[in-house]
Amino acid sequence: MDLTALTITEIRKLLTGKQVSAAELVRAHLANIDQKDKEVRSYLTLSPERALEQAGKIDRMVSADEPLPRLAGVPTAVKDVILTRGVRTTCGSKILENFIPPYDATATARLEAAGACVLGKTNCDEFAMGSSTENSGYFTTRNPHDLTRVPGGSSGGSAAAVAANLATVSLGSDTGGSIRQPAGLCGVVGMMGTYGRVSRFGLVAFASSLDHIGPFGRSVRDVATVLEVIAGADPQDSTCAHVPVPSYEAALDRDVRGLKLGVPKEYFAGLSSEVGDNIQKGIDLLTKLGCQVESISLPHTDYAIACYYIIATAEASANLARYDGVRYGFRSPAYADLRDMYKKTRDQGFGAEVKRRIMLGTHALSSGYYDAYYLKAQKVRSLITRDFVEAFEEVDVIVTPTSPSPAFKLGELVDDPLQMYLADIYTVTADLAGVPGISIPCGKTKGTPPLPIGLQLLGKHFDEERLLQAAHAFERAGGFEIA
Amino acid sequence: MALTEKDVRYVAELAHLELSEAEVHKFLPQLDSILQYVDKLNQLDTSRVDPMAQVTLPATENPSLRLDQPHATFSQDVALANAPERAAGCFKVPRVIERE
């Protein structure tokens, strides 16, 4: 039996049946990482002691026949922008190369309280800024389906780790598509709940009005279980919503007949034909399952990338002001005075994309430009959100491709920031509007090797249940392997 | 090109980034092309649109403030553990006040 290819449900059965121990599960994953991660390069830092200590606790509970928590013994990876107490957290940035967090993010704490074994921290674009994981200050993660291609980003390490059986589930963060896009490119399930669904306490801030934490898994059920564990109000995060968390697992098996799906025409312009063909097959499958499909319009879609890159960079320029070489992180070794120390520290500590975005955001917020850029973008954001609110008066769930093309080659877009930004064209809208989204596998391309294609479902605010319901029906009907 | 080299240097100064000459010349056309792309927002008439100030919809009654009660927090040592330089229980920075 391959201990690295299991679902949460299977792990639970094996543990309670005393057929496998949590320590064996963790060791099997560490061995797999040792072997395969030389090529995939999904982990930045491993935490074997922490994972094995937690596994020991779970195994003692098993021997004592105590009831096991939801994620007991589940080998889990955490994106390196999410704090783990005592385990180095770099955000993929040299400026935090030696940063050891003194506390856990709420999401990390909730995972571990539910019995998950955290194997380590996964690679990502520096401060989650990127769509390919090539902006990591350390190394580039490769797509497990084709090592010459990107895994997507910014949560590329978390997506690749799950796709390559180097973790059962993982956490990522999504600000403009950073969970859904790599999930699509790596052929796994990735979900972002409604804005405020999951606490961001301990998520290193990139763009606070857009940041989300969410799960990756190889099945919709695994993702539903993790989301249920990490969701819900948190006294440490005043932006985390006080909306009760329903049982997402209970939503999975609800009948999808009569569910109204909207297909926005704006999301089908400019995508590769292979992606278009597969998404159409996916929509046909959902129709066959009894969903009612209708064409809708989200008329401001075309403005989303422009809107996003003003708001996200403006917020980032403010959030990243804290990296000044004083309280934590890197400090330039040679400088003339305090101001010179700030400037040298930041120039030497940040990579090119982070500097570019800080520059863009600082420009957008600077005197004389605020109204033209930031205020304008916030108004357009209202229009984009209104599109969704109006569409959801007609339909329950919106279906789109996750990305316009399958995984691109390493290095292909790295010197063309604008083209790289356009890789997020179908995902940024949900972050701007604050609605939840999930990317699920929808077959592969016909090439050699075949590359995964992602189908995205978007839902109403706080209606994660219907996304999971539709995604699960799709998975059960064989949609993941559609051909 | 709308953005100038002077603009790039000015913004870098505001952002506390000491860009090298090479970086200034690399970023200028990149930032300029992004700003030109962003200009498409001006195609939209937003004179009657309010800026989005609240992401979570519906804006539910959110008891978002926790009780203001004292609780345990980091010790000085823990708070300073990641400091690049520390001295006498404080973060150490270059001198900003001249001695007489």
XYZ file of C-alpha atoms in Angstrom:
583
model
C 0.000 0.000 0.000
C 1.299 3.446 -0.910
C 0.978 5.482 2.279
C 1.573 8.726 0.384
C -1.434 8.419 -1.931
C -4.174 8.250 0.715
C -7.150 10.509 1.419
C -7.985 11.843 4.878
C -10.826 9.307 5.150
C -8.484 6.429 4.268
C -5.889 7.636 6.775
C -8.525 7.729 9.481
C -9.665 4.177 8.738
C -6.125 2.837 8.760
C -5.302 4.621 12.020
C -8.431 3.564 13.879
C -8.026 0.016 12.519
C -4.444 0.101 13.864
C -3.163 -1.000 10.468
C -0.852 1.970 10.131
C 0.612 4.400 12.663
C 0.790 8.151 12.272
C 4.579 7.886 12.609
C 4.661 5.472 9.651
C 2.598 7.919 7.597
C 4.956 10.774 8.409
C 8.058 8.654 7.698
C 6.636 7.460 4.380
C 6.164 11.078 3.340
C 9.602 12.142 4.534
C 11.105 9.264 2.526
C 9.122 10.302 -0.544
C 10.264 13.899 -0.095
C 13.848 12.731 0.263
C 13.557 10.887 -3.017
C 11.317 13.065 -5.184
C 11.699 16.588 -3.889
C 15.206 16.864 -5.328
C 13.436 17.267 -8.641
C 10.125 18.893 -7.712
C 11.649 21.204 -5.080
C 8.381 21.969 -3.340
C 9.678 22.332 0.241
C 11.824 25.186 1.524
C 12.116 23.903 5.082
C 11.261 20.530 6.588
C 10.056 20.060 10.165
C 10.419 16.301 10.726
C 10.772 16.563 14.522
C 7.574 18.540 14.809
C 5.688 16.151 12.513
C 6.944 13.059 14.340
C 6.206 14.539 17.761
C 2.622 15.193 16.662
C 2.447 11.695 15.140
C 3.576 10.276 18.485
C 0.702 12.059 20.217
C -1.777 10.675 17.709
C -0.377 7.164 18.051
C -0.717 7.341 21.838
C -4.347 8.391 21.394
C -4.872 5.420 19.076
C -3.380 2.968 21.580
C -5.523 4.452 24.337
C -8.590 4.108 22.079
C -9.324 7.810 22.453
C -11.504 9.502 19.845
C -9.302 10.961 17.112
C -9.570 14.574 15.939
C -10.569 15.384 12.331
C -7.107 15.518 10.796
C -5.402 12.960 12.995
C -2.104 11.892 11.447
C -2.682 13.744 8.174
C 0.686 14.710 6.631
C 0.326 18.387 5.831
C 2.431 21.073 4.160
C 2.152 24.782 4.909
C 3.003 27.596 2.517
C 5.949 29.589 3.753
C 3.951 32.808 4.152
C 1.994 31.233 7.032
C 3.680 31.371 10.425
C 4.806 28.231 12.238
C 6.153 28.767 15.717
C 9.780 27.734 15.955
C 9.962 26.690 12.286
C 11.687 29.107 9.902
C 9.236 31.128 7.818
C 10.826 33.015 4.926
C 7.929 34.018 2.651
C 10.278 32.903 -0.135
C 12.305 36.030 0.586
C 15.951 36.515 1.453
C 14.880 39.365 3.707
C 13.373 36.772 6.091
C 16.002 34.076 5.563
C 16.522 33.474 9.286
C 13.112 34.447 10.639
C 11.820 32.067 13.315
C 8.228 33.026 14.194
C 7.449 33.294 17.907
C 3.835 32.224 17.314
C 1.628 30.097 15.063
C -0.851 31.417 12.538
C -4.418 30.589 13.584
C -4.713 28.320 10.535
C -1.571 26.398 11.533
C -2.734 26.161 15.149
C -6.165 24.884 14.104
C -4.638 22.267 11.789
C -2.397 20.954 14.538
C -5.141 21.074 17.152
C -7.088 18.855 14.735
C -4.210 16.367 14.675
C -2.445 17.264 11.413
C 1.295 16.540 11.178
C 3.084 19.525 9.634
C 5.922 18.159 7.478
C 7.346 21.502 6.475
C 7.072 24.801 4.687
C 6.542 25.045 0.968
C 8.173 27.251 -1.607
C 6.339 30.217 -3.095
C 6.899 33.391 -5.032
C 8.507 35.971 -2.760
C 5.789 37.380 -0.470
C 3.265 35.509 -2.659
C 3.933 37.873 -5.568
C 3.921 35.843 -8.728
C 2.179 33.201 -10.798
C 4.954 30.644 -11.318
C 6.991 30.289 -8.083
C 9.962 31.552 -10.128
C 10.047 34.681 -7.957
C 11.126 32.670 -4.919
C 14.344 34.044 -3.461
C 15.605 30.464 -3.065
C 14.812 28.201 -6.011
C 12.103 27.385 -8.509
C 9.588 24.634 -7.887
C 8.815 22.425 -10.878
C 5.509 21.052 -12.062
C 5.367 17.346 -11.099
C 3.586 16.580 -14.404
C 6.443 18.054 -16.449
C 9.617 19.176 -14.704
C 10.388 21.703 -17.448
C 7.224 23.640 -16.600
C 6.104 25.890 -13.760
C 3.746 24.638 -11.031
C 1.936 27.971 -11.102
C 2.001 30.367 -8.209
C 2.319 31.850 -5.900
C 1.452 28.744 -3.816
C 3.354 26.535 -6.293
C 5.136 24.527 -3.604
C 1.890 23.660 -1.792
C 0.203 22.586 -5.054
C 3.203 20.586 -6.291
C 3.695 18.857 -2.907
C 0.118 17.551 -2.938
C 0.289 16.628 -6.645
C 3.537 14.660 -6.114
C 2.282 12.851 -2.966
C 4.708 14.757 -0.757
C 1.796 15.765 1.514
C -1.833 14.657 1.742
C -3.109 18.215 2.007
C -1.542 21.649 2.238
C -2.294 25.262 2.972
C -1.777 28.065 0.500
C -2.728 31.702 0.257
C -4.733 33.394 -2.484
C -4.573 37.116 -3.216
C -5.126 37.086 -6.984
C -5.401 33.378 -7.737
C -2.412 31.999 -5.849
C -4.299 28.897 -4.674
C -6.577 28.209 -7.634
C -4.093 28.837 -10.452
C -1.370 26.450 -9.171
C -4.068 23.895 -8.257
C -5.240 24.043 -11.882
C -1.723 23.792 -13.297
C -0.751 20.894 -10.990
C -4.001 18.934 -11.342
C -5.163 19.120 -7.719
C -8.082 20.723 -5.879
C -7.482 24.189 -4.406
C -10.006 26.339 -2.624
C -10.307 29.890 -1.391
C -13.236 30.624 0.898
C -15.128 33.908 1.047
C -13.056 36.912 2.152
C -13.046 36.655 5.947
C -13.980 32.955 6.017
C -10.555 31.898 7.320
C -8.514 33.887 9.833
C -5.396 35.567 8.443
C -3.783 35.935 11.855
C -0.197 34.855 11.206
C -0.477 35.079 7.429
C 2.292 37.463 6.382
C 0.376 40.328 4.800
C 0.656 41.025 1.068
C -2.568 42.887 0.174
C -4.865 42.898 3.174
C -8.157 43.532 1.374
C -7.443 40.544 -0.921
C -5.500 37.971 1.133
C -7.025 34.571 1.931
C -5.743 31.280 3.359
C -7.134 28.078 1.869
C -6.499 24.365 1.375
C -5.127 22.096 -1.377
C -5.949 18.400 -1.631
C -6.267 15.579 -4.128
C -10.000 15.203 -3.491
C -12.875 17.605 -2.903
C -13.670 15.872 0.390
C -10.156 16.435 1.746
C -10.363 20.111 0.848
C -13.812 20.416 2.466
C -12.510 18.819 5.665
C -9.493 21.117 5.924
C -11.565 24.212 5.165
C -14.023 23.242 7.886
C -11.163 22.910 10.383
C -9.523 26.256 9.602
C -12.655 28.404 8.956
C -14.479 30.544 11.471
C -14.214 33.630 13.639
C -10.936 34.397 15.400
C -10.534 37.007 18.131
C -7.031 37.678 16.737
C -8.322 38.772 13.308
C -10.974 41.476 13.267
C -11.532 40.931 9.514
C -12.472 37.309 10.068
C -16.235 36.967 9.702
C -18.554 35.972 12.500
C -20.548 33.738 10.197
C -21.186 30.212 11.476
C -19.203 27.448 9.737
C -21.555 24.780 8.382
C -20.525 21.167 7.907
C -18.843 21.321 4.507
C -18.550 17.556 4.439
C -22.318 17.267 4.851
C -22.771 19.460 1.769
C -20.770 17.128 -0.465
C -23.406 14.536 -1.196
C -26.320 16.885 -1.812
C -28.025 16.442 -5.153
C -26.916 18.917 -7.811
C -30.024 18.521 -9.952
C -31.558 21.927 -10.544
C -28.428 23.798 -9.457
C -28.164 26.886 -11.649
C -24.759 27.364 -13.253
C -23.718 30.515 -15.048
C -21.095 30.496 -17.777
C -19.684 34.021 -18.218
C -18.867 34.676 -21.858
C -16.014 37.032 -20.927
C -14.009 34.098 -19.537
C -13.863 32.286 -22.844
C -12.088 34.909 -24.934
C -8.361 34.454 -25.415
C -7.941 31.048 -23.873
C -6.098 28.157 -25.496
C -8.330 25.852 -27.510
C -7.348 22.785 -25.508
C -8.429 24.491 -22.297
C -11.647 25.663 -23.955
C -12.474 22.150 -25.209
C -11.976 20.538 -21.819
C -13.946 23.188 -19.956
C -16.805 22.707 -22.412
C -16.706 18.962 -21.709
C -16.749 19.754 -18.011
C -19.792 21.982 -18.439
C -21.494 19.244 -20.493
C -20.852 16.790 -17.667
C -22.409 19.148 -15.119
C -25.420 19.526 -17.431
C -25.695 15.750 -17.638
C -25.707 15.627 -13.846
C -28.830 17.780 -13.881
C -27.438 21.282 -13.426
C -29.130 24.033 -15.398
C -26.526 25.882 -17.387
C -27.039 29.363 -18.738
C -24.870 31.976 -20.364
C -24.242 35.079 -18.254
C -22.175 38.233 -18.496
C -19.704 39.764 -16.039
C -19.161 42.910 -18.101
C -16.238 44.424 -16.167
C -14.016 41.339 -16.321
C -11.654 42.934 -18.803
C -10.711 45.607 -16.249
C -9.922 43.203 -13.423
C -6.175 42.798 -13.954
C -5.627 46.554 -14.189
C -7.769 47.112 -11.086
C -6.035 44.322 -9.200
C -2.497 45.458 -9.929
C -3.212 48.900 -8.535
C -4.973 47.761 -5.373
C -2.683 44.812 -4.635
C 0.530 46.774 -5.183
C -0.711 49.806 -3.243
C -1.545 47.630 -0.244
C 1.706 45.693 -0.643
C 3.781 48.869 -0.660
C 2.294 49.752 2.731
C 2.456 46.232 4.180
C 6.066 45.682 3.138
C 7.234 48.948 4.697
C 7.809 46.913 7.877
C 10.898 45.204 6.410
C 13.389 47.812 7.492
C 16.109 45.733 9.115
C 15.179 46.756 12.658
C 12.919 44.213 14.362
C 13.451 41.031 12.355
C 14.971 39.749 9.175
C 17.971 40.809 7.191
C 19.937 44.009 7.826
C 22.503 45.262 5.346
C 25.961 44.918 6.896
C 27.301 48.307 5.720
C 25.514 51.667 5.726
C 26.086 55.350 6.481
C 23.054 56.215 8.619
C 19.538 55.052 9.498
C 17.937 56.026 6.210
C 20.785 54.480 4.274
C 20.349 51.296 6.313
C 16.664 51.095 5.338
C 17.420 51.610 1.669
C 20.335 49.188 1.445
C 18.541 46.572 3.538
C 15.487 46.676 1.311
C 17.429 46.784 -1.938
C 19.578 43.811 -0.956
C 16.802 41.873 0.785
C 13.984 42.042 -1.771
C 13.908 40.394 -5.194
C 13.039 42.121 -8.465
C 9.285 41.425 -8.555
C 8.764 42.599 -4.980
C 10.650 45.813 -5.718
C 8.655 46.306 -8.908
C 5.384 45.958 -7.016
C 6.482 48.196 -4.158
C 7.447 50.801 -6.772
C 4.141 50.474 -8.596
C 2.136 50.676 -5.375
C 4.131 53.587 -3.999
C 3.612 55.443 -7.272
C -0.145 54.716 -7.210
C -0.441 56.093 -3.672
C 1.899 59.050 -4.107
C 0.774 62.637 -3.940
C -1.005 63.660 -7.131
C -1.637 60.081 -8.294
C -3.872 58.687 -5.543
C -7.141 59.694 -7.195
C -6.031 58.681 -10.677
C -4.930 55.205 -9.653
C -5.967 53.940 -6.228
C -9.331 55.669 -5.923
C -10.168 54.854 -9.533
C -9.281 51.196 -8.986
C -11.425 51.013 -5.833
C -14.363 52.339 -7.855
C -13.806 49.805 -10.603
C -13.598 47.174 -7.878
C -17.141 48.165 -6.865
C -18.269 47.598 -10.461
C -16.592 44.183 -10.638
C -18.214 43.193 -7.340
C -21.586 44.431 -8.533
C -21.238 42.191 -11.612
C -20.988 39.185 -9.304
C -23.787 40.230 -6.979
C -26.103 40.716 -9.974
C -25.049 37.447 -11.608
C -25.722 35.584 -8.382
C -29.294 36.843 -8.414
C -29.720 34.591 -11.473
C -27.387 31.660 -10.842
C -26.014 29.663 -7.895
C -22.515 28.933 -9.154
C -20.329 30.394 -11.915
C -18.188 28.054 -14.047
C -15.013 29.203 -15.791
C -11.570 27.944 -16.760
C -9.057 28.476 -13.938
C -6.343 29.743 -16.297
C -6.183 30.640 -19.980
C -3.486 28.019 -20.679
C -1.921 24.933 -19.066
C 1.421 25.173 -17.241
C 3.941 27.272 -19.160
C 7.655 26.590 -19.534
C 10.083 27.664 -16.818
C 11.564 31.021 -17.772
C 8.958 31.687 -20.459
C 7.330 34.736 -18.809
C 9.844 35.663 -16.178
C 11.050 38.848 -17.903
C 7.623 40.024 -18.978
C 5.757 41.005 -15.801
C 2.614 42.130 -17.618
C 2.213 38.806 -19.479
C 2.809 37.008 -16.180
C 0.060 39.091 -14.561
C -2.355 38.053 -17.312
C -1.973 34.408 -16.205
C -4.299 35.418 -13.337
C -6.977 36.863 -15.589
C -9.719 34.408 -14.557
C -8.811 34.256 -10.876
C -8.303 37.863 -9.725
C -11.976 38.762 -10.053
C -13.058 36.550 -7.145
C -10.428 38.102 -4.864
C -11.583 41.597 -5.833
C -15.241 40.727 -5.199
C -14.529 38.679 -2.071
C -16.470 35.648 -3.351
C -15.280 32.059 -2.790
C -13.716 29.932 -5.518
C -12.428 26.416 -6.105
C -10.282 24.943 -8.861
C -10.766 21.266 -9.692
C -9.017 19.083 -12.273
C -10.842 18.841 -15.603
C -8.829 16.381 -17.683
C -5.504 16.979 -19.378
C -4.055 18.224 -22.643
C -3.367 15.739 -25.446
C 0.373 16.513 -25.567
C 3.296 14.522 -24.154
C 3.377 14.648 -21.265
C -0.289 15.563 -20.781
C -0.771 18.688 -18.659
C -3.606 19.222 -16.190
C -6.417 21.668 -16.939
C -8.336 23.369 -14.129
C -12.021 24.197 -13.970
C -13.001 27.003 -11.628
C -16.280 27.307 -9.733
C -17.164 30.629 -8.083
C -19.937 31.062 -5.535
C -21.930 33.591 -3.584
C -20.468 35.170 -0.478
C -20.377 32.501 2.254
C -21.867 29.858 -0.024
C -18.850 27.547 -0.026
C -21.272 24.647 0.386
C -22.650 24.827 -3.115
C -19.169 25.083 -4.627
C -18.131 21.943 -2.794
C -21.397 20.224 -3.675
C -20.938 20.895 -7.410
C -17.215 20.088 -7.284
C -17.865 16.798 -5.522
C -20.588 15.754 -7.968
C -18.155 16.554 -10.794
C -15.406 14.473 -9.183
C -17.709 11.491 -8.536
C -18.861 11.551 -12.149
C -15.253 11.228 -13.344
C -14.828 14.878 -14.282
C -11.245 14.994 -12.978
C -10.210 12.502 -15.715
C -12.504 13.842 -18.417
C -11.198 13.144 -21.950
C 6.712 56.707 -22.539
C 4.872 58.519 -19.754
C 7.071 57.542 -16.835
C 10.536 59.115 -16.626
C 13.781 58.051 -15.049
C 13.314 60.901 -12.599
C 9.930 59.473 -11.548
C 11.478 56.062 -10.929
C 14.217 57.557 -8.758
C 11.682 59.675 -6.859
C 9.391 56.710 -6.162
C 12.362 54.553 -5.111
C 13.270 57.275 -2.614
C 9.704 57.305 -1.234
C 9.755 53.516 -0.968
C 13.171 53.423 0.756
C 14.716 51.378 -2.005
C 18.240 52.104 -3.134
C 17.961 50.967 -6.730
C 21.108 50.361 -8.739
C 21.525 52.060 -12.129
C 20.811 48.718 -13.777
C 17.583 48.345 -11.799
C 16.408 51.841 -12.680
C 16.882 51.074 -16.365
C 15.249 47.669 -16.084
C 12.214 48.871 -14.116
C 11.497 52.014 -16.124
C 10.076 50.339 -19.264
C 8.431 47.563 -17.220
C 6.637 49.965 -14.898
C 5.754 52.179 -17.808
C 4.124 49.358 -19.761
C 2.151 48.263 -16.684
C 0.963 51.835 -16.096
C -0.060 52.141 -19.726
C -2.020 48.914 -19.401
C -3.666 50.171 -16.204
C -4.809 53.272 -18.082
C -7.642 51.185 -19.499
C -9.494 51.834 -16.223
C -10.100 55.352 -17.558
C -12.352 53.921 -20.265
C -14.938 53.436 -17.516
C -17.100 56.267 -16.273
C -16.999 55.920 -12.497
C -18.346 59.373 -11.630
C -21.407 57.790 -9.999
C -19.647 54.829 -8.402
C -18.558 54.657 -4.788
C -15.118 53.223 -4.077
C -15.223 49.784 -2.515
C -14.436 50.114 1.157
C -15.877 46.888 2.546
C -14.982 43.530 1.049
C -17.128 41.215 3.111
C -20.636 41.135 1.735
C -23.168 41.146 3.120
C -21.705 43.558 5.630
C -23.037 41.618 8.565
C -23.072 42.925 12.051
C -19.599 41.889 12.999
C -18.672 41.799 16.666
C -15.147 42.273 15.473
C -13.710 43.873 18.559
C -12.606 41.477 21.241
C -12.751 42.361 24.901
C -9.970 44.623 26.020
C -8.552 42.310 28.640
C -4.921 41.914 29.632
C -3.385 38.617 28.639
C 0.017 37.012 28.522
C 2.247 38.194 25.699
C 5.831 37.691 24.535
C 8.689 38.111 26.945
C 11.276 40.709 26.006
C 13.656 37.946 24.967
C 11.155 36.332 22.623
C 10.191 39.683 21.118
C 13.844 40.463 20.444
C 14.826 36.988 19.272
C 14.709 37.872 15.567
C 16.328 41.291 15.858
C 19.361 41.786 13.595
C 20.997 43.751 16.413
C 19.941 44.162 20.020
C 21.354 45.931 23.029
C 20.189 46.441 26.613
C 16.845 44.774 25.926
C 16.081 46.995 22.918
C 16.286 46.881 19.138
C 19.570 48.529 18.210
C 19.549 51.057 15.368
C 22.114 53.512 14.017
C 22.278 56.741 15.974
C 19.670 59.284 14.869
C 20.327 61.982 17.490
C 23.644 63.817 17.518
C 25.521 64.097 20.801
C 26.609 67.572 21.900
